[in-house]
């Protein structure tokens, strides 16, 4: 079955960096759009970034544009999220997701989800 396993979360001070990774198995990885979403306590899951199947198009939420970078390796079946200049408001559980189609910013587009990794940014 499809498995998406996130890693790389943790506790970091404001202004610091983290790199999240997601390892995919049980699917033809290169056929899927990959996305990162996050959910803070008491809030809805929100779009963070997405990358198309070939990796040549990326889209970001306005709140992370210029600070976060999504990338993928279709040989290693991994997708990563480099997070720089982290802010306390970036604190959330971050989820990796695989899906098809549009809209790319909607959780409903993604049929497969990881368990999530906690990112906590202290002020």
PDB file of C-alpha atoms in Angstrom:
ATOM      1  CA  UNK A   1       0.000   0.000   0.000  1.00  0.00           C
ATOM      2  CA  UNK A   2       0.980   3.634  -0.331  1.00  0.00           C
ATOM      3  CA  UNK A   3       3.211   4.919   2.440  1.00  0.00           C
ATOM      4  CA  UNK A   4       4.448   8.450   2.975  1.00  0.00           C
ATOM      5  CA  UNK A   5       6.847   8.880   5.875  1.00  0.00           C
ATOM      6  CA  UNK A   6       7.915  12.334   6.990  1.00  0.00           C
ATOM      7  CA  UNK A   7      11.060  13.116   8.938  1.00  0.00           C
ATOM      8  CA  UNK A   8      13.139  16.100   9.974  1.00  0.00           C
ATOM      9  CA  UNK A   9      10.792  17.949  12.293  1.00  0.00           C
ATOM     10  CA  UNK A  10      11.884  19.310  15.634  1.00  0.00           C
ATOM     11  CA  UNK A  11      12.321  22.340  17.841  1.00  0.00           C
ATOM     12  CA  UNK A  12      14.140  25.372  16.458  1.00  0.00           C
ATOM     13  CA  UNK A  13      14.526  28.996  17.439  1.00  0.00           C
ATOM     14  CA  UNK A  14      12.973  31.761  15.397  1.00  0.00           C
ATOM     15  CA  UNK A  15      15.189  32.575  12.448  1.00  0.00           C
ATOM     16  CA  UNK A  16      16.512  29.044  12.239  1.00  0.00           C
ATOM     17  CA  UNK A  17      16.144  26.380   9.573  1.00  0.00           C
ATOM     18  CA  UNK A  18      14.825  22.861   9.236  1.00  0.00           C
ATOM     19  CA  UNK A  19      14.653  20.449   6.334  1.00  0.00           C
ATOM     20  CA  UNK A  20      11.712  18.072   6.147  1.00  0.00           C
ATOM     21  CA  UNK A  21      11.841  14.942   4.035  1.00  0.00           C
ATOM     22  CA  UNK A  22       9.146  12.561   2.900  1.00  0.00           C
ATOM     23  CA  UNK A  23       9.917   9.058   1.662  1.00  0.00           C
ATOM     24  CA  UNK A  24       7.273   7.496  -0.576  1.00  0.00           C
ATOM     25  CA  UNK A  25       6.635   3.841  -1.324  1.00  0.00           C
ATOM     26  CA  UNK A  26       3.894   1.750  -2.863  1.00  0.00           C
ATOM     27  CA  UNK A  27       3.184   4.190  -5.686  1.00  0.00           C
ATOM     28  CA  UNK A  28       4.674   5.302  -8.984  1.00  0.00           C
ATOM     29  CA  UNK A  29       6.113   8.416  -7.439  1.00  0.00           C
ATOM     30  CA  UNK A  30       6.865  10.312 -10.635  1.00  0.00           C
ATOM     31  CA  UNK A  31       3.174  10.261 -11.603  1.00  0.00           C
ATOM     32  CA  UNK A  32       2.064  12.219  -8.543  1.00  0.00           C
ATOM     33  CA  UNK A  33       1.940  15.864  -7.655  1.00  0.00           C
ATOM     34  CA  UNK A  34       3.477  16.184  -4.197  1.00  0.00           C
ATOM     35  CA  UNK A  35       2.498  18.695  -1.572  1.00  0.00           C
ATOM     36  CA  UNK A  36       3.252  19.840   1.941  1.00  0.00           C
ATOM     37  CA  UNK A  37       0.482  20.977   4.235  1.00  0.00           C
ATOM     38  CA  UNK A  38       0.474  21.982   7.888  1.00  0.00           C
ATOM     39  CA  UNK A  39      -1.977  22.065  10.726  1.00  0.00           C
ATOM     40  CA  UNK A  40      -1.624  24.101  13.882  1.00  0.00           C
ATOM     41  CA  UNK A  41      -3.646  23.329  17.015  1.00  0.00           C
ATOM     42  CA  UNK A  42      -7.227  24.480  16.643  1.00  0.00           C
ATOM     43  CA  UNK A  43      -6.788  25.408  12.993  1.00  0.00           C
ATOM     44  CA  UNK A  44      -7.643  23.811   9.688  1.00  0.00           C
ATOM     45  CA  UNK A  45      -5.043  22.058   7.588  1.00  0.00           C
ATOM     46  CA  UNK A  46      -3.497  24.594   5.234  1.00  0.00           C
ATOM     47  CA  UNK A  47      -1.499  24.455   2.038  1.00  0.00           C
ATOM     48  CA  UNK A  48       2.230  25.158   2.271  1.00  0.00           C
ATOM     49  CA  UNK A  49       3.849  24.144  -1.030  1.00  0.00           C
ATOM     50  CA  UNK A  50       3.442  21.849  -3.994  1.00  0.00           C
ATOM     51  CA  UNK A  51       5.610  20.529  -6.809  1.00  0.00           C
ATOM     52  CA  UNK A  52       4.524  19.011 -10.104  1.00  0.00           C
ATOM     53  CA  UNK A  53       5.426  15.539 -11.317  1.00  0.00           C
ATOM     54  CA  UNK A  54       8.578  16.514 -13.169  1.00  0.00           C
ATOM     55  CA  UNK A  55       9.712  18.963 -10.514  1.00  0.00           C
ATOM     56  CA  UNK A  56       9.895  22.006 -12.761  1.00  0.00           C
ATOM     57  CA  UNK A  57       6.922  23.864 -11.311  1.00  0.00           C
ATOM     58  CA  UNK A  58       6.403  24.832  -7.712  1.00  0.00           C
ATOM     59  CA  UNK A  59       3.800  26.874  -5.865  1.00  0.00           C
ATOM     60  CA  UNK A  60       3.858  28.282  -2.359  1.00  0.00           C
ATOM     61  CA  UNK A  61       1.505  29.786   0.149  1.00  0.00           C
ATOM     62  CA  UNK A  62       2.069  33.525   0.455  1.00  0.00           C
ATOM     63  CA  UNK A  63       3.007  33.057   4.101  1.00  0.00           C
ATOM     64  CA  UNK A  64       6.072  30.943   3.230  1.00  0.00           C
ATOM     65  CA  UNK A  65       7.084  32.330  -0.160  1.00  0.00           C
ATOM     66  CA  UNK A  66      10.759  33.272  -0.209  1.00  0.00           C
ATOM     67  CA  UNK A  67      11.499  31.272   2.946  1.00  0.00           C
ATOM     68  CA  UNK A  68      10.541  27.690   2.044  1.00  0.00           C
ATOM     69  CA  UNK A  69      11.683  25.597  -0.923  1.00  0.00           C
ATOM     70  CA  UNK A  70      10.085  22.355  -2.075  1.00  0.00           C
ATOM     71  CA  UNK A  71      12.039  19.850  -4.155  1.00  0.00           C
ATOM     72  CA  UNK A  72      11.744  16.245  -5.247  1.00  0.00           C
ATOM     73  CA  UNK A  73      13.935  13.372  -6.358  1.00  0.00           C
ATOM     74  CA  UNK A  74      12.052  10.987  -8.642  1.00  0.00           C
ATOM     75  CA  UNK A  75      14.870   8.441  -8.473  1.00  0.00           C
ATOM     76  CA  UNK A  76      14.856   8.270  -4.680  1.00  0.00           C
ATOM     77  CA  UNK A  77      11.063   8.737  -4.362  1.00  0.00           C
ATOM     78  CA  UNK A  78      11.484  11.621  -1.951  1.00  0.00           C
ATOM     79  CA  UNK A  79      10.139  15.119  -1.578  1.00  0.00           C
ATOM     80  CA  UNK A  80      11.730  17.708   0.692  1.00  0.00           C
ATOM     81  CA  UNK A  81      10.836  21.036   2.207  1.00  0.00           C
ATOM     82  CA  UNK A  82      13.687  23.359   3.125  1.00  0.00           C
ATOM     83  CA  UNK A  83      12.432  25.869   5.674  1.00  0.00           C
ATOM     84  CA  UNK A  84      14.506  28.959   6.411  1.00  0.00           C
ATOM     85  CA  UNK A  85      13.900  32.050   8.516  1.00  0.00           C
ATOM     86  CA  UNK A  86      11.379  30.152  10.578  1.00  0.00           C
ATOM     87  CA  UNK A  87       8.821  32.073  12.599  1.00  0.00           C
ATOM     88  CA  UNK A  88       6.771  31.044  15.650  1.00  0.00           C
ATOM     89  CA  UNK A  89       3.675  31.095  13.423  1.00  0.00           C
ATOM     90  CA  UNK A  90       5.216  28.267  11.377  1.00  0.00           C
ATOM     91  CA  UNK A  91       4.683  25.957  14.358  1.00  0.00           C
ATOM     92  CA  UNK A  92       2.461  23.080  13.227  1.00  0.00           C
ATOM     93  CA  UNK A  93       2.358  19.440  12.275  1.00  0.00           C
ATOM     94  CA  UNK A  94       3.625  19.200   8.708  1.00  0.00           C
ATOM     95  CA  UNK A  95       2.170  16.620   6.345  1.00  0.00           C
ATOM     96  CA  UNK A  96       3.430  15.235   3.076  1.00  0.00           C
ATOM     97  CA  UNK A  97       0.756  14.375   0.498  1.00  0.00           C
ATOM     98  CA  UNK A  98       0.525  12.779  -2.946  1.00  0.00           C
ATOM     99  CA  UNK A  99      -2.235  13.427  -5.436  1.00  0.00           C
ATOM    100  CA  UNK A 100      -3.459  14.247  -8.912  1.00  0.00           C
ATOM    101  CA  UNK A 101      -5.068  17.212 -10.536  1.00  0.00           C
ATOM    102  CA  UNK A 102      -6.369  20.518  -9.306  1.00  0.00           C
ATOM    103  CA  UNK A 103      -6.718  22.595  -7.340  1.00  0.00           C
ATOM    104  CA  UNK A 104      -3.174  21.971  -6.151  1.00  0.00           C
ATOM    105  CA  UNK A 105      -3.692  24.034  -3.008  1.00  0.00           C
ATOM    106  CA  UNK A 106      -6.673  22.013  -1.751  1.00  0.00           C
ATOM    107  CA  UNK A 107      -6.223  19.057   0.631  1.00  0.00           C
ATOM    108  CA  UNK A 108      -9.038  17.272  -1.229  1.00  0.00           C
ATOM    109  CA  UNK A 109      -6.795  16.931  -4.294  1.00  0.00           C
ATOM    110  CA  UNK A 110      -4.417  14.669  -2.371  1.00  0.00           C
ATOM    111  CA  UNK A 111      -5.542  11.098  -1.724  1.00  0.00           C
ATOM    112  CA  UNK A 112      -2.458   9.930   0.149  1.00  0.00           C
ATOM    113  CA  UNK A 113      -1.058  11.415   3.346  1.00  0.00           C
ATOM    114  CA  UNK A 114       1.754  10.816   5.755  1.00  0.00           C
ATOM    115  CA  UNK A 115       1.401  10.776   9.528  1.00  0.00           C
ATOM    116  CA  UNK A 116       2.986  14.179   9.952  1.00  0.00           C
ATOM    117  CA  UNK A 117       6.036  15.591  11.697  1.00  0.00           C
ATOM    118  CA  UNK A 118       5.957  18.263  14.386  1.00  0.00           C
ATOM    119  CA  UNK A 119       7.746  21.551  13.811  1.00  0.00           C
ATOM    120  CA  UNK A 120       7.976  23.901  16.764  1.00  0.00           C
ATOM    121  CA  UNK A 121       9.523  27.358  16.441  1.00  0.00           C
ATOM    122  CA  UNK A 122      10.305  29.158  19.679  1.00  0.00           C
ATOM    123  CA  UNK A 123      10.453  32.923  19.930  1.00  0.00           C
TER     124      UNK A 123
END
